[in-house]
GROMACS .gro file of C-alpha atoms in nm:
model
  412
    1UNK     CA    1  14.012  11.987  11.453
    2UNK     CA    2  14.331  11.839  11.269
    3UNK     CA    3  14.353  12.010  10.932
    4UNK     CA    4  14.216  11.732  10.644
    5UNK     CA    5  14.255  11.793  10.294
    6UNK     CA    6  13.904  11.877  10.159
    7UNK     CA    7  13.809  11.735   9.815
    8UNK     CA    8  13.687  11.920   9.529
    9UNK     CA    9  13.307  11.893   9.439
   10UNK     CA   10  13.482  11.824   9.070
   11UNK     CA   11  13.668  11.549   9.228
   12UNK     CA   12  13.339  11.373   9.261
   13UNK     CA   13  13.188  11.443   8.937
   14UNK     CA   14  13.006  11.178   8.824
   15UNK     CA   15  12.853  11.147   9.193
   16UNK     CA   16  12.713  11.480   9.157
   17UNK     CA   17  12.597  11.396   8.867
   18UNK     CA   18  12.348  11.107   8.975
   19UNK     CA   19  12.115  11.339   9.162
   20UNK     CA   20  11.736  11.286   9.250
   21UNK     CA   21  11.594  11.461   9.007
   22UNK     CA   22  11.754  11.248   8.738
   23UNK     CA   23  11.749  10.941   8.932
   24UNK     CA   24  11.402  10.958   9.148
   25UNK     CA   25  11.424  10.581   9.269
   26UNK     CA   26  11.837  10.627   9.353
   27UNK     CA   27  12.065  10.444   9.151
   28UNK     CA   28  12.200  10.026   9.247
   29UNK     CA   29  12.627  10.080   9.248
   30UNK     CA   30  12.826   9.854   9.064
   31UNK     CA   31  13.007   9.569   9.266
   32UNK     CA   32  13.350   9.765   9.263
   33UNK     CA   33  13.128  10.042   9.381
   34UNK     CA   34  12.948   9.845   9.631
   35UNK     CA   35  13.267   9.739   9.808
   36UNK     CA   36  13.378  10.077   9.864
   37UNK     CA   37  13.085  10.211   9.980
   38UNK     CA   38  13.050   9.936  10.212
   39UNK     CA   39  13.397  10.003  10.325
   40UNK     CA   40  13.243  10.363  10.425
   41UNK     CA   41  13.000  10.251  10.574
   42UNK     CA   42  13.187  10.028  10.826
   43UNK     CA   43  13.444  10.323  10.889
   44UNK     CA   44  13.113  10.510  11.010
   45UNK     CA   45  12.990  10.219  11.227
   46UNK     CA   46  13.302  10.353  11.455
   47UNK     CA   47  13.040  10.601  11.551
   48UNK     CA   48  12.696  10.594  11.772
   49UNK     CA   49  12.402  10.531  11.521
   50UNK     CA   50  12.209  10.851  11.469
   51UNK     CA   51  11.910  10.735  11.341
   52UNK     CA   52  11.692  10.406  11.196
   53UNK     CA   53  11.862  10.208  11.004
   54UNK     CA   54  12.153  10.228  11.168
   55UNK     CA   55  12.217  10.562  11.052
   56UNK     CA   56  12.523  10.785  11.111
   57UNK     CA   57  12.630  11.115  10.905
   58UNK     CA   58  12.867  11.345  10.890
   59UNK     CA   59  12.888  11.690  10.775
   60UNK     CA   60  13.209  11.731  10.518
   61UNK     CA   61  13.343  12.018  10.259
   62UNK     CA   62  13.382  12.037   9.955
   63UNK     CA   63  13.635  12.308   9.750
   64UNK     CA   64  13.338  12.473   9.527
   65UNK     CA   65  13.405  12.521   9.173
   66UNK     CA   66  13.499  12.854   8.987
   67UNK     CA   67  13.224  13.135   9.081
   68UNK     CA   68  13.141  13.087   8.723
   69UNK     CA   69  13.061  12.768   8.689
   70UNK     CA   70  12.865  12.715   9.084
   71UNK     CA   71  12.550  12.549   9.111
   72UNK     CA   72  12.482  12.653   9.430
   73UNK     CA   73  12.616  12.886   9.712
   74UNK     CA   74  12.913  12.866   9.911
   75UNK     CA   75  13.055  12.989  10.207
   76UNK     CA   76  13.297  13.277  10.249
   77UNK     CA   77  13.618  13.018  10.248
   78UNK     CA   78  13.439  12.897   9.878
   79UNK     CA   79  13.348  12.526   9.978
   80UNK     CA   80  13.010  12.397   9.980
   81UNK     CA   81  12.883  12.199  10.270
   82UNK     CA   82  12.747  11.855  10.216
   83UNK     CA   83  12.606  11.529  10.452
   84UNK     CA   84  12.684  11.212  10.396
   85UNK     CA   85  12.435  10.925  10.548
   86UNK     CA   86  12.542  10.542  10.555
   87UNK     CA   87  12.275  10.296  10.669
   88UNK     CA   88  12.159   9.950  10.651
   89UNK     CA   89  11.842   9.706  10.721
   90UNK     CA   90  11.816   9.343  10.640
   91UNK     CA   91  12.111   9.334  10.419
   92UNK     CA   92  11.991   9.660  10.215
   93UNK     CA   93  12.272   9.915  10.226
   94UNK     CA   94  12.257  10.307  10.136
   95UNK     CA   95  12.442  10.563  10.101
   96UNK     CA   96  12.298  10.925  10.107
   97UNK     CA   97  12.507  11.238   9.926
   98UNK     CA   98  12.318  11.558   9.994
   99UNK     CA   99  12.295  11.928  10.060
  100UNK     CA  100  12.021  12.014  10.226
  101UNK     CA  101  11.884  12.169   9.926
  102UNK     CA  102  11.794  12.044   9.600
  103UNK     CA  103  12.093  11.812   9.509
  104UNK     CA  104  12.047  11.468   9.660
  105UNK     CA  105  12.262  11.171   9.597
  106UNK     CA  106  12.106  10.800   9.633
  107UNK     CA  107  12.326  10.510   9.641
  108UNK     CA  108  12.214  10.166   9.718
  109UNK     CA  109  12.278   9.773   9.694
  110UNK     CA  110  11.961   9.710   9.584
  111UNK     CA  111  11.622   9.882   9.400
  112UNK     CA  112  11.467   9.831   9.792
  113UNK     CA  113  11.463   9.589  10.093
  114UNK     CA  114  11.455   9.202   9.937
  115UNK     CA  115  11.459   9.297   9.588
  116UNK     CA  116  11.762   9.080   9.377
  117UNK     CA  117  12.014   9.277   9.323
  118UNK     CA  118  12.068   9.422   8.991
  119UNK     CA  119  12.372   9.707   8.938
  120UNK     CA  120  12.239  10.018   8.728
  121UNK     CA  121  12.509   9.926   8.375
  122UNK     CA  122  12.512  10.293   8.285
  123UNK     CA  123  12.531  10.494   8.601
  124UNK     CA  124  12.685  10.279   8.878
  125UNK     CA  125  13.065  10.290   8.831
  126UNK     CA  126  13.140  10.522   9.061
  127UNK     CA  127  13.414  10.352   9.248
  128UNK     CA  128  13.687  10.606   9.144
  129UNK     CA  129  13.474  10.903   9.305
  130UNK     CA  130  13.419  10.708   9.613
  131UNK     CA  131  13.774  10.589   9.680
  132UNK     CA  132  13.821  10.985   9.701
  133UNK     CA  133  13.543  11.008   9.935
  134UNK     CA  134  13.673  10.700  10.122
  135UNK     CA  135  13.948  10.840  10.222
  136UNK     CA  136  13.821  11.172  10.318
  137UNK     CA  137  13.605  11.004  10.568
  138UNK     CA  138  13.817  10.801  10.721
  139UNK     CA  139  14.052  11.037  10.782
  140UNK     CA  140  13.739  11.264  10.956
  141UNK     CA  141  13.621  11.008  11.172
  142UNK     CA  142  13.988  10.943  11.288
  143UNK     CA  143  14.036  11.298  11.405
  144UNK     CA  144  13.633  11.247  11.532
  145UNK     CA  145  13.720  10.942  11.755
  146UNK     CA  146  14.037  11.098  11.892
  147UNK     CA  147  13.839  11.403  11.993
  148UNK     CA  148  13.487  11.494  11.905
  149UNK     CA  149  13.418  11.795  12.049
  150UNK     CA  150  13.686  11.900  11.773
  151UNK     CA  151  13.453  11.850  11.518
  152UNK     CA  152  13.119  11.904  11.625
  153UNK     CA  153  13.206  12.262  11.796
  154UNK     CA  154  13.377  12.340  11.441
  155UNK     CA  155  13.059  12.203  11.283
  156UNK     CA  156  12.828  12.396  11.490
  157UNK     CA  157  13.066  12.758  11.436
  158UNK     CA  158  13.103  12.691  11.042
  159UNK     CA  159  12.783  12.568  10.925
  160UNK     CA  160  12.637  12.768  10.710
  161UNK     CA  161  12.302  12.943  10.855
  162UNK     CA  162  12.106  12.819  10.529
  163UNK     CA  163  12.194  12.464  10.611
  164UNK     CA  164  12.021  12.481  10.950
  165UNK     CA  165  11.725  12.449  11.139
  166UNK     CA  166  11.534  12.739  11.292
  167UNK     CA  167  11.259  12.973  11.384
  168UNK     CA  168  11.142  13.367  11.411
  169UNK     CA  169  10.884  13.490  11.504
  170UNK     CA  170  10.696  13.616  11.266
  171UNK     CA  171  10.654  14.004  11.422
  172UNK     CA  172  11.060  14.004  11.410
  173UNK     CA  173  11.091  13.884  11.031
  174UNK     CA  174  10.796  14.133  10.908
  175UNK     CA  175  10.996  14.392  11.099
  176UNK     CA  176  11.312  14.299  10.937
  177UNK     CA  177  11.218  14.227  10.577
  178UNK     CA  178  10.860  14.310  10.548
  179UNK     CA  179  10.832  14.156  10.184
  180UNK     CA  180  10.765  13.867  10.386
  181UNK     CA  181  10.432  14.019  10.584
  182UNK     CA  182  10.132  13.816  10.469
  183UNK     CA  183   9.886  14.043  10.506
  184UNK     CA  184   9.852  14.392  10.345
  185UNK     CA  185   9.571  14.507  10.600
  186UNK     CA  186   9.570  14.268  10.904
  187UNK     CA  187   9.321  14.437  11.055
  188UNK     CA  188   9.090  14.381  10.791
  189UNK     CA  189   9.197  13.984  10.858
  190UNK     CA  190   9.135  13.978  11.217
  191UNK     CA  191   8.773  14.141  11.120
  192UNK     CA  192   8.697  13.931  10.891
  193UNK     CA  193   8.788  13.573  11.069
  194UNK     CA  194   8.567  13.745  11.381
  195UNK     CA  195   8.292  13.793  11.190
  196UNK     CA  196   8.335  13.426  11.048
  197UNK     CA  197   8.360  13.279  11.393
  198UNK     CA  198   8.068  13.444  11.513
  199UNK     CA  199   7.830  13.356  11.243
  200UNK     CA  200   7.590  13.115  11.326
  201UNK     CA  201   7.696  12.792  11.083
  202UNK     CA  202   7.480  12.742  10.785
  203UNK     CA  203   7.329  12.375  10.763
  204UNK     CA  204   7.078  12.237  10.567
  205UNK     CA  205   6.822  11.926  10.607
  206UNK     CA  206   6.969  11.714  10.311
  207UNK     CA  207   7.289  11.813  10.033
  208UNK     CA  208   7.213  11.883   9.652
  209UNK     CA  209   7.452  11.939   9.378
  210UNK     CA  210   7.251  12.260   9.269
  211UNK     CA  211   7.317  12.396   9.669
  212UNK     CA  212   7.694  12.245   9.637
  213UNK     CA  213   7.722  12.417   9.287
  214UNK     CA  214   7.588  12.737   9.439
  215UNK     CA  215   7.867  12.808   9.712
  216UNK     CA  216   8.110  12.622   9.502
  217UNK     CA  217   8.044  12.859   9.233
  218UNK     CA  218   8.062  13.200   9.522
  219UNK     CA  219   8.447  13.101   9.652
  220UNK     CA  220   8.558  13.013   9.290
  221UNK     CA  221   8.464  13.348   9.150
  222UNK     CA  222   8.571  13.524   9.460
  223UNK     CA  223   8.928  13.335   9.424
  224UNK     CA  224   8.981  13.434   9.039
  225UNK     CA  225   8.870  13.802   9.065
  226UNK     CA  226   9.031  13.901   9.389
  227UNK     CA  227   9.383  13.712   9.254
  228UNK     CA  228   9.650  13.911   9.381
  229UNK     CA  229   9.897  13.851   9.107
  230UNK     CA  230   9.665  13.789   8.799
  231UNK     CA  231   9.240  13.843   8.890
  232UNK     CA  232   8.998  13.806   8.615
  233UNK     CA  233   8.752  14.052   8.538
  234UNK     CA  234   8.388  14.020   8.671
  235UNK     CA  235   8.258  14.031   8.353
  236UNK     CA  236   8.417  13.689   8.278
  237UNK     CA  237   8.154  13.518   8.539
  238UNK     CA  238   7.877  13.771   8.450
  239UNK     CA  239   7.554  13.671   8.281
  240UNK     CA  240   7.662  13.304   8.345
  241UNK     CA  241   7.494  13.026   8.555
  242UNK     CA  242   7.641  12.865   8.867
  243UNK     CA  243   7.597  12.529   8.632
  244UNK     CA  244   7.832  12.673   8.342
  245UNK     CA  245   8.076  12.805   8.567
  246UNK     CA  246   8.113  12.477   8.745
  247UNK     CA  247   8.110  12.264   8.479
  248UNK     CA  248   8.340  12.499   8.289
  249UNK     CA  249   8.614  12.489   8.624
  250UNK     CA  250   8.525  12.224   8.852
  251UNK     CA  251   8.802  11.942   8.796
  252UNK     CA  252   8.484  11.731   8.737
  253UNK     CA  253   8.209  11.982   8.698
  254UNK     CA  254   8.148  11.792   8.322
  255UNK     CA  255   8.018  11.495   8.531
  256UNK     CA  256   7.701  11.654   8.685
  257UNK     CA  257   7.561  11.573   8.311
  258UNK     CA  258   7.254  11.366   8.355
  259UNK     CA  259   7.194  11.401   8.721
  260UNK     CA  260   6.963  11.540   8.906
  261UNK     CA  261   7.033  11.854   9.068
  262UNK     CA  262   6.823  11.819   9.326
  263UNK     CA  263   6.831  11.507   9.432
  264UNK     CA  264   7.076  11.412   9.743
  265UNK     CA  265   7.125  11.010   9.621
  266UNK     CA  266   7.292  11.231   9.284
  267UNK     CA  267   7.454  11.425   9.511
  268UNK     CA  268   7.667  11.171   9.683
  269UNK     CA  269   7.660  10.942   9.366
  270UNK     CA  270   7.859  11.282   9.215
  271UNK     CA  271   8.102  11.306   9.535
  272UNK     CA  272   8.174  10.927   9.573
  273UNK     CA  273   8.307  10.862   9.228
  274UNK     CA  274   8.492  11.219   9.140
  275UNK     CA  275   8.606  11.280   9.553
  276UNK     CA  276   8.950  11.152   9.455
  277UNK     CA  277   8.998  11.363   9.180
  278UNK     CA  278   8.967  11.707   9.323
  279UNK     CA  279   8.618  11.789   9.309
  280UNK     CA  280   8.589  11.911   9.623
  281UNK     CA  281   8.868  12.209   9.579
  282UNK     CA  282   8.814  12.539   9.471
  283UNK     CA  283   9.179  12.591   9.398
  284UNK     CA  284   9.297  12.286   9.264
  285UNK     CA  285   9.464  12.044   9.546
  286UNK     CA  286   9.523  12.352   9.740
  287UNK     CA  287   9.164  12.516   9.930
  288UNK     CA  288   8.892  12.259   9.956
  289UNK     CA  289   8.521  12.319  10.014
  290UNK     CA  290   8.337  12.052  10.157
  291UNK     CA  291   7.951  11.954  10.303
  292UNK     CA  292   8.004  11.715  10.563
  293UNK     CA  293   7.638  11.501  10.730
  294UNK     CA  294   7.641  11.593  11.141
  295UNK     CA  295   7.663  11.239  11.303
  296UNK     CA  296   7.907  10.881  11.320
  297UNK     CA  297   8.267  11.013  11.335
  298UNK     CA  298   8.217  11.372  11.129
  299UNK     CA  299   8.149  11.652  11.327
  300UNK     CA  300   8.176  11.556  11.696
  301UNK     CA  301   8.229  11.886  11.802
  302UNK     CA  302   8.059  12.120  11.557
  303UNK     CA  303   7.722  12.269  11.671
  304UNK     CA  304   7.493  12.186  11.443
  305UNK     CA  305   7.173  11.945  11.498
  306UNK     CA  306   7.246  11.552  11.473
  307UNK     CA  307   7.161  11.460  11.043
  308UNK     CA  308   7.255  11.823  10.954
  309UNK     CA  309   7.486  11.935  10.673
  310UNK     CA  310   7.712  12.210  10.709
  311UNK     CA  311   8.087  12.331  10.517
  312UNK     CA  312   8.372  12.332  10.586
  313UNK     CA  313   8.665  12.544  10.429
  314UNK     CA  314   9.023  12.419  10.457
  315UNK     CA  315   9.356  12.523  10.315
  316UNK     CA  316   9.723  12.377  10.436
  317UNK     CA  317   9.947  12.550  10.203
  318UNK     CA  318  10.022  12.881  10.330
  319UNK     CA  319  10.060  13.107  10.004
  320UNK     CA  320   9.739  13.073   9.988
  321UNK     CA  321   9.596  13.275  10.286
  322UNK     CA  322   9.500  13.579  10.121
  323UNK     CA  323   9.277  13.357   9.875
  324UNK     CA  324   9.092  13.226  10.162
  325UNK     CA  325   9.054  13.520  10.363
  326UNK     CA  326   8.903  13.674  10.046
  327UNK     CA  327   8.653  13.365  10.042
  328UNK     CA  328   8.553  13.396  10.399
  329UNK     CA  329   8.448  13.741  10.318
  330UNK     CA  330   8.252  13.662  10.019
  331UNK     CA  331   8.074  13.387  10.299
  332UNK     CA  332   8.031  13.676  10.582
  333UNK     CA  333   7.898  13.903  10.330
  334UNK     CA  334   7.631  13.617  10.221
  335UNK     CA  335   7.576  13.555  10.571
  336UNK     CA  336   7.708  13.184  10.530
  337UNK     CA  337   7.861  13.046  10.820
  338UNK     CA  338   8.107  12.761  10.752
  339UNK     CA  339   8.368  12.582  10.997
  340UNK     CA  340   8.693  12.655  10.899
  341UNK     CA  341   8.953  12.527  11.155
  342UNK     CA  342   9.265  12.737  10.969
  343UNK     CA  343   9.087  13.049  11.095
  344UNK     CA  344   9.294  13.019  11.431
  345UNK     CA  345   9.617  13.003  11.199
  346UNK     CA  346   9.524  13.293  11.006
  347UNK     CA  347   9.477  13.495  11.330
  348UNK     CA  348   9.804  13.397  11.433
  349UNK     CA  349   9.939  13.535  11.130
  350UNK     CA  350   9.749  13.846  11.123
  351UNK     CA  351   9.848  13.931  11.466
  352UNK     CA  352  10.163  13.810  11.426
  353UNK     CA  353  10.168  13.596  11.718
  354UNK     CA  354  10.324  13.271  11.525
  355UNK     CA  355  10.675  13.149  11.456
  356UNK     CA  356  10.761  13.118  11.103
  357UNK     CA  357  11.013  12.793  11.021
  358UNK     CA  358  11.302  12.841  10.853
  359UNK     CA  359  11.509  12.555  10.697
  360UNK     CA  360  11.610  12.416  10.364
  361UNK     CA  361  11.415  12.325  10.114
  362UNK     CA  362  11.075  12.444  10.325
  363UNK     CA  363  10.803  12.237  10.289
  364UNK     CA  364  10.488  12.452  10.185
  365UNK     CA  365  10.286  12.221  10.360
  366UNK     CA  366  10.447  12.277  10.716
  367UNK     CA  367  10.253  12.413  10.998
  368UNK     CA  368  10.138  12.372  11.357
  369UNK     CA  369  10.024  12.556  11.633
  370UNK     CA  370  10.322  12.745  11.659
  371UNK     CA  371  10.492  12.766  11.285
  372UNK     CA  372  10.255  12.938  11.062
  373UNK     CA  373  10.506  12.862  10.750
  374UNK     CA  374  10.805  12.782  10.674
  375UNK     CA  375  11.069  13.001  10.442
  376UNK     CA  376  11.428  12.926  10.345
  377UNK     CA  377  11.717  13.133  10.469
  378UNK     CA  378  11.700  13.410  10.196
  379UNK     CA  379  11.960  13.531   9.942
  380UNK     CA  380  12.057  13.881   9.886
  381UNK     CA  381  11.849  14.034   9.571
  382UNK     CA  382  11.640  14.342   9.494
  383UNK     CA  383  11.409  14.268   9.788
  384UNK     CA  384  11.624  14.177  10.096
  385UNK     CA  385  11.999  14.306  10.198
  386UNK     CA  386  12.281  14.125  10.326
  387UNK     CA  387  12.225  14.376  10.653
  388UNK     CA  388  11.836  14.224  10.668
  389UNK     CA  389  11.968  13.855  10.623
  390UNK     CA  390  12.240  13.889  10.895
  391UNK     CA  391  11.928  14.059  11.122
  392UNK     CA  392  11.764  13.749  11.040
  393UNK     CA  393  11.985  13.488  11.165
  394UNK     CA  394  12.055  13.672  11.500
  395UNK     CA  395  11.677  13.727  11.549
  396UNK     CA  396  11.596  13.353  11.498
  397UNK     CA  397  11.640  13.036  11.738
  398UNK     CA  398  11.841  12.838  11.598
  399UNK     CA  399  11.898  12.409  11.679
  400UNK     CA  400  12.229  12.292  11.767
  401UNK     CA  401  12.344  12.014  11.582
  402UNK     CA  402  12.305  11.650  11.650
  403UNK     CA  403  12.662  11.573  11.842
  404UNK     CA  404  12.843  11.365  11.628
  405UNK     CA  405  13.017  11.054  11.889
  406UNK     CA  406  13.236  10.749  11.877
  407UNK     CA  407  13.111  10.415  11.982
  408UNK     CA  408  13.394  10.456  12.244
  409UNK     CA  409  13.267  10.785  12.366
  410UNK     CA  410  12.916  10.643  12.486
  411UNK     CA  411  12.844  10.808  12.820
  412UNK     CA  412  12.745  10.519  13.101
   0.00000   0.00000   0.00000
């Protein structure tokens, strides 16, 4: 690829300045602003669209400041590596500055699609910045439309590994860095989630708060006193009634007050009115507990007689495994079976038969049949070597990047 003069990341100051943290809802560009970044945005229409909104990016470096005054990490030639989105719909232009990680740059004409257009006074005269960047690009997709497989094969051998895409599975990264194993004892997991799965399923002919209150009450003190990092002591539930625990920590335990206990019309009075405000988890938005009635659309395929209730436990984000491993135990040991479709991912994790997903900024939510979780690429510290990280990136699978093309370049 023809050598281009990279910018400096100070060059473009007050662009890095107007990141999403600061500016959730992106910021609205002057007009002097607006022209240039229009200006960009035409220079990338010489290239297929990528994406909706006839999107197009580009990968571009930046010269990194002083090792003292960085931010973030750069590669071994000192620049940072940044993407740079144009794209448009119904006359609503954006531009998108970002690094994969946390900094994240958004431009636009407008607050959103149809909304009058009304320039941010303060923070959108950034023309000067985005001349610099102008030029930059133009000169990049010059070289791109004269010959692309220039750029993308020097994309695709310079990227940096923690601005990609990837998996491992998870028996190679355990072997390689085993700070990362989930599970202390996976045996003792794979026992456990057998045991659960060959209970017979607990049900019950109608659903009370007092029998809610009573498993509610079992997984919560089960979740605070087998804490890995910080459990309470068992004498903190002792001597104490499922009632005052729940209504002590339940997110809306206080509004059992005048209800009856007992009856199932309080019951789902209770769940109706407080559902949307957590009252169903046992650690807050993260593990929820839940009786569900056997018949209409719930519980198609659970075996349990037509106008049953039965519970379900369900978790998504995946640091907290060990919490409901430690729950289903509590439930084996008091013979209470309960549907919990994550048991399948849990197995997968114990026996190390899953991917993990690695990528930046991982979503804790992520998972699927085959990515148990998803990590970023780490950074040397006191846990994990540059040897481990470098055995880490050859043992994963890593995408390709999306081939970068010129309208002229369209294969017929």
């Amino acid at each position: 690829m023809k050598k281009i003069k990279i910018l400096r990341y100070n060059d473009l100051g007050d662009l890095m300045y107007l990141t999403h943290e600061h500016h959730l809802n992106g910021v609205v560009v002057d007009d002097a602003a607006l022209e240039v970044m229009l200006r960009i945005e035409k220079t990338m229409q010489r290239l297929e669209a990528m994406g909706d909104d006839e999107q197009r990016w580009l990968w571009i470096e930046l010269k990194a400041p002083g090792k003292r005054n960085r931010w973030e990490e750069a590669d071994e030639n000192g620049n940072y590596w940044y993407q740079v989105f144009t794209a448009n719909y119904e006359d609503f232009h954006y531009m998108i500055i970002r690094n994969r990680e946390r900094r994240y740059i958004d431009l636009r004409s407008a607050r959103y699609v149809g909304d009058e257009r009304k320039p941010d006074v303060w923070y959108g005269n950034v023309s000067k910045s985005l001349l610099k960047l102008e030029k930059y690009i133009t000169a990049l997709v010059d070289n791109i439309c004269e010959n692309p497989n220039d750029y993308n094969n020097y994309v695709e051998e310079h990227l940096p590994y923690s601005k990609r895409d990837g998996v491992i599975k998870r028996a190679d990264l355990n072997r390689i860095c085993p700070v990362y194993r989930t599970f202390d004892d996976s045996e003792r997991v794979v026992d456990i989630v057998t045991k659960m799965n060959n209970l017979p399923l607990w049900t019950a002919d109608k659903m009370t708060l007092r029998t809610y209150i009573h498993f509610w009450r079992l997984l919560y003190e089960t979740y605070r006193t087998k804490d890995e990092y910080r459990p309470e002591p068992k004498s903190e539930f002792a001597d104490k009634t499922d009632e005052e625990i729940f209504v002590r920590y339940n997110s809306k335990g206080r509004e059992i007050a005048g209800l009856d206990l007992d009856s199932e019309q309080d019951y789902q009075k209770w769940e109706d009115e407080n559902s949307s405000f957590h009252c169903m988890d046992v650690a807050y938005a993260r593990i929820h507990l839940h009786p569900w009635k056997k018949g209409g659309q719930w519980g198609e395929n659970v075996p349990v007689a037509e106008g049953q209730w039965y519970f379900t436990l369900t978790f998504s984000v995946y640091g907290y495994s060990n919490d409901v491993v430690n729950m289903l135990e509590a439930l084996c040991d008091a013979g209470i079976g309960v549907v919990c479709n994550e048991s399948a991912r849990l197995l997968r994790m114990a026996e190390e038969t899953d991917y993990v997903g690695i990528t930046p900024g991982a979503d804790k939510y992520a998972h699927n049949e085959k990515i148990g979780n998803e990590i970023t690429l780490p950074c040397v510290d006191n846990d994990i070597t540059a040897e481990q990280i470098a055995d880490i990136i050859a043992a994963a699978e890593w995408q390709p990047q999306k081939q970068v093309k010129p309208i002229n370049n369209i294969e017929q």
